mmCIF file of C-alpha atoms and ligand atoms in Angstrom:
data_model
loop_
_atom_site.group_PDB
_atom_site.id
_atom_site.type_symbol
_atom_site.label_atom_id
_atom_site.label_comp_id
_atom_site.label_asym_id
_atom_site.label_seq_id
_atom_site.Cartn_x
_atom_site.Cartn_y
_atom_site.Cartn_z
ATOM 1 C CA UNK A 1 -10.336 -9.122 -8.369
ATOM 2 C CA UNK A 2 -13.001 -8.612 -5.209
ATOM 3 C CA UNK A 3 -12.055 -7.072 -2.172
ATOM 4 C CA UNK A 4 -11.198 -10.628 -0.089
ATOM 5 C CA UNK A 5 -8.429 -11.552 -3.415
ATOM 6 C CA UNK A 6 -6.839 -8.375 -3.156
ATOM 7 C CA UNK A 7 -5.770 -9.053 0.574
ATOM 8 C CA UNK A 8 -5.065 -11.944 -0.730
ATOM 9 C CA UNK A 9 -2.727 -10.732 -2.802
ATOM 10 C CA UNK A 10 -1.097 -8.390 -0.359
ATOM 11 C CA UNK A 11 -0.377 -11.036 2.137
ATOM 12 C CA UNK A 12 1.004 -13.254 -1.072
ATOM 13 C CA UNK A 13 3.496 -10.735 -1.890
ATOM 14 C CA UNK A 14 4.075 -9.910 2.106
ATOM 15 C CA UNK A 15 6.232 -13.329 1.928
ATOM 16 C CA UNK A 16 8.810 -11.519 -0.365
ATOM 17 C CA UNK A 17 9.445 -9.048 1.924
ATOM 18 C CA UNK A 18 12.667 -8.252 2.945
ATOM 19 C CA UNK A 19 12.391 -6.914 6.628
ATOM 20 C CA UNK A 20 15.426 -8.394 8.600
ATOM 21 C CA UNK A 21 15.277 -5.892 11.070
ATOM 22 C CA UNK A 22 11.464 -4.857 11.863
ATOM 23 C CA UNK A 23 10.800 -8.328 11.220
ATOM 24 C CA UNK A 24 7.435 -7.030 10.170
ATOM 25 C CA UNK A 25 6.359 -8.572 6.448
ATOM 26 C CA UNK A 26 4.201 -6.163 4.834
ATOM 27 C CA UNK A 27 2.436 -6.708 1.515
ATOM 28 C CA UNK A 28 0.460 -4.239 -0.430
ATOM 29 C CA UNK A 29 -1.287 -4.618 -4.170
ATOM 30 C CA UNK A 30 -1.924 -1.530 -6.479
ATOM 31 C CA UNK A 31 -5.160 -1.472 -8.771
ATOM 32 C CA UNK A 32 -5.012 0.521 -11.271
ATOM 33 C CA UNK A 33 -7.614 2.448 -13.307
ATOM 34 C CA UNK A 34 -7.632 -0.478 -15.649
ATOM 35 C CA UNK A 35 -8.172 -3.269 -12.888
ATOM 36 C CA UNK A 36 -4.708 -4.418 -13.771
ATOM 37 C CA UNK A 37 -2.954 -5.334 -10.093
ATOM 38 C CA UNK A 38 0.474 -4.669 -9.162
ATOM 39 C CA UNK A 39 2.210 -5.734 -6.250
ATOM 40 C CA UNK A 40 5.061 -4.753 -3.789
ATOM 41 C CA UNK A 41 6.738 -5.823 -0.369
ATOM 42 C CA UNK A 42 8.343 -3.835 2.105
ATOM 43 C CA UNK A 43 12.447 -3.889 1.903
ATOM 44 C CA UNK A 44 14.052 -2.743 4.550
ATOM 45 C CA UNK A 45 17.997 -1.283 4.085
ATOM 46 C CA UNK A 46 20.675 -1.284 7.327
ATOM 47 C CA UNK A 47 20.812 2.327 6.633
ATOM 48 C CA UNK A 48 16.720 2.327 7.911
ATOM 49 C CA UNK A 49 15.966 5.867 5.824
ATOM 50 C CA UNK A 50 16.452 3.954 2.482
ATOM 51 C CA UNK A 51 13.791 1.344 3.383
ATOM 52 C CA UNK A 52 10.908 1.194 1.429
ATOM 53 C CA UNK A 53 7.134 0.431 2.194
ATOM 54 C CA UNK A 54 5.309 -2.169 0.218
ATOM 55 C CA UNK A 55 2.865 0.294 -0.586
ATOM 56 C CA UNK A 56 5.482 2.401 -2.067
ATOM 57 C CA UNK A 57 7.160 -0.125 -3.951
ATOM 58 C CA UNK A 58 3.758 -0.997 -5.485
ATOM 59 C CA UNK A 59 3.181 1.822 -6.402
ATOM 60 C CA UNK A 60 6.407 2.028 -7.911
ATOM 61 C CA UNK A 61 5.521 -0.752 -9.446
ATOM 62 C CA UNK A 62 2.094 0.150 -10.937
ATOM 63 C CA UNK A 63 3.558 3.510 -12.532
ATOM 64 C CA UNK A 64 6.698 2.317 -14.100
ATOM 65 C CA UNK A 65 4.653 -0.588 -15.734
ATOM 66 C CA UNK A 66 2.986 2.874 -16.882
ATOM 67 C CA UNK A 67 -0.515 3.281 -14.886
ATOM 68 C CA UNK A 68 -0.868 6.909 -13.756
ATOM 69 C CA UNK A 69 -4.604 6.783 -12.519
ATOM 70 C CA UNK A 70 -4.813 4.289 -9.349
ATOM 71 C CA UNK A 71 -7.786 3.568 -7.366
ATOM 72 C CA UNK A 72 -7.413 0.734 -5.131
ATOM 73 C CA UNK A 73 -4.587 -0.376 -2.313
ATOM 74 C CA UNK A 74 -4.536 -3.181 -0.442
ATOM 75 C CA UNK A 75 -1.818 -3.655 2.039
ATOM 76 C CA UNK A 76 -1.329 -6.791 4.823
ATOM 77 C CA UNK A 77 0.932 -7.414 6.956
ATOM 78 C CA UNK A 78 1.301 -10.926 7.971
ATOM 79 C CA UNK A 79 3.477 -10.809 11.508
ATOM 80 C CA UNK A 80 1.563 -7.825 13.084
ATOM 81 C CA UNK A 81 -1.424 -8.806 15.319
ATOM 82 C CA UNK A 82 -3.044 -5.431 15.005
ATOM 83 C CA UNK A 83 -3.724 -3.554 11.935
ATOM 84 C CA UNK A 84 -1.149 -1.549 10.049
ATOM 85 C CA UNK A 85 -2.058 1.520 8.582
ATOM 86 C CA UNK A 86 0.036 2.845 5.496
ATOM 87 C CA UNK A 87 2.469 5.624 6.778
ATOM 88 C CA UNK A 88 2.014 9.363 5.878
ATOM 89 C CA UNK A 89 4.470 9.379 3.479
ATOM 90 C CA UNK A 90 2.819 6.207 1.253
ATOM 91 C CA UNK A 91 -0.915 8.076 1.998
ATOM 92 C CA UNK A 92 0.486 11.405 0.194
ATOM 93 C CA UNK A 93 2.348 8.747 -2.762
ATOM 94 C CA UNK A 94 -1.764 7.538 -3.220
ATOM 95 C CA UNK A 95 -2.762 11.124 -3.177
ATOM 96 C CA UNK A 96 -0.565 11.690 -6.357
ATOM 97 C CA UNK A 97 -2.385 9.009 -8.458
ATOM 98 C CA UNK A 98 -5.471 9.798 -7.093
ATOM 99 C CA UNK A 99 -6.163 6.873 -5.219
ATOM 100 C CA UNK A 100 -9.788 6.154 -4.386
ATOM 101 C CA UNK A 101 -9.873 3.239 -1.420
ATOM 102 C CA UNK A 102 -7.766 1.417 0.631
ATOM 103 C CA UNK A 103 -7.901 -1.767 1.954
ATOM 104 C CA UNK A 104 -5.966 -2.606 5.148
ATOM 105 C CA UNK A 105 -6.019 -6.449 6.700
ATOM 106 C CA UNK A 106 -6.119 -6.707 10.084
ATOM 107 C CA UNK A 107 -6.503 -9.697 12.414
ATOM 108 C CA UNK A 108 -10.277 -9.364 12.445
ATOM 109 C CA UNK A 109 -10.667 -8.976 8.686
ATOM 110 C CA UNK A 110 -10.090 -5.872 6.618
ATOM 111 C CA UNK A 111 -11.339 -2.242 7.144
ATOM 112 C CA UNK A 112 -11.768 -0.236 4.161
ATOM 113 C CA UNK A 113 -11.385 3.581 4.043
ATOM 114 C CA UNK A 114 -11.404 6.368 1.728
ATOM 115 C CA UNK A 115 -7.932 8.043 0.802
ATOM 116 C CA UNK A 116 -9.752 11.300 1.509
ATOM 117 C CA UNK A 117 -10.274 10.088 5.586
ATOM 118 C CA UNK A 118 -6.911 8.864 5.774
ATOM 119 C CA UNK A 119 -4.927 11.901 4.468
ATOM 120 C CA UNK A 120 -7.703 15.093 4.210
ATOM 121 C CA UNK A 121 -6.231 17.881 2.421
ATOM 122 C CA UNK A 122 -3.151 16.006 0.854
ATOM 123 C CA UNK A 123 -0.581 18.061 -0.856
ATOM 124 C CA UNK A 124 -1.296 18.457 -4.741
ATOM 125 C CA UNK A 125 -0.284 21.169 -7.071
ATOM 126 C CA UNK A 126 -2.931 23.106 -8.513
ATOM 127 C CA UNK A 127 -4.547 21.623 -11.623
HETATM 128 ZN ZN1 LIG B 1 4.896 3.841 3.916
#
């Protein structure tokens, strides 16, 4: 799957989104070290802690179908006007499967950057 299908994809599974409060449908598709995708949509709870980001489900997703090694994310939102970066707390989920790229749609076309200039020095154990 190229670049363009992956954001494809994201905005695809952005329409399953459950976000009745942000109203803010986010998508986001997982490629893992086998080019197998795996997708996810935000779902937000009323108790707005337990909410969880598309990129996180995803990658829920990705390793409970059993990938360990990712190394692509694409993530869309389809209500936003501006481009939505994934939070800190999905960048340091991508540093624990060693996530290589990620894509991020915005209303100009997608940006692409490294995991390494969106979260530098992200928290790993010593191998
Ligand atoms: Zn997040």
């Amino acid at each position: 799957m190229d670049d363009r299908a992956l954001i494809a994809a994201a905005r695809e599974a952005a329409r399953h989104a459950y976000a009745p409060y942000s109203g803010f449908r986010v998508g986001a598709v997982v490629v893992d070290a086998d080019g197998k995708a795996y997708s996810g949509a935000n779902l937000e709870n009323s108790a707005y802690p337990s909410t969880v980001c598309a990129e996180a489900a995803a990658i829920a997703h990705a390793v409970s179908s059993g990938a360990r090694k990712l190394d692509t994310v694409a993530v869309a939102c389809i209500d936003a006007d501006e481009i939505g970066y994934p939070c800190g707390n999905c960048r340091q989920m991508m540093v624990e499967f060693g996530v290589d790229r990620v894509l991020v749609d915005g209303p100009d076309g997608h940006v692409e950057h490294t995991l390494e200039e969106l979260i530098p020095h992200g928290f790993k154990f010593a191998e």
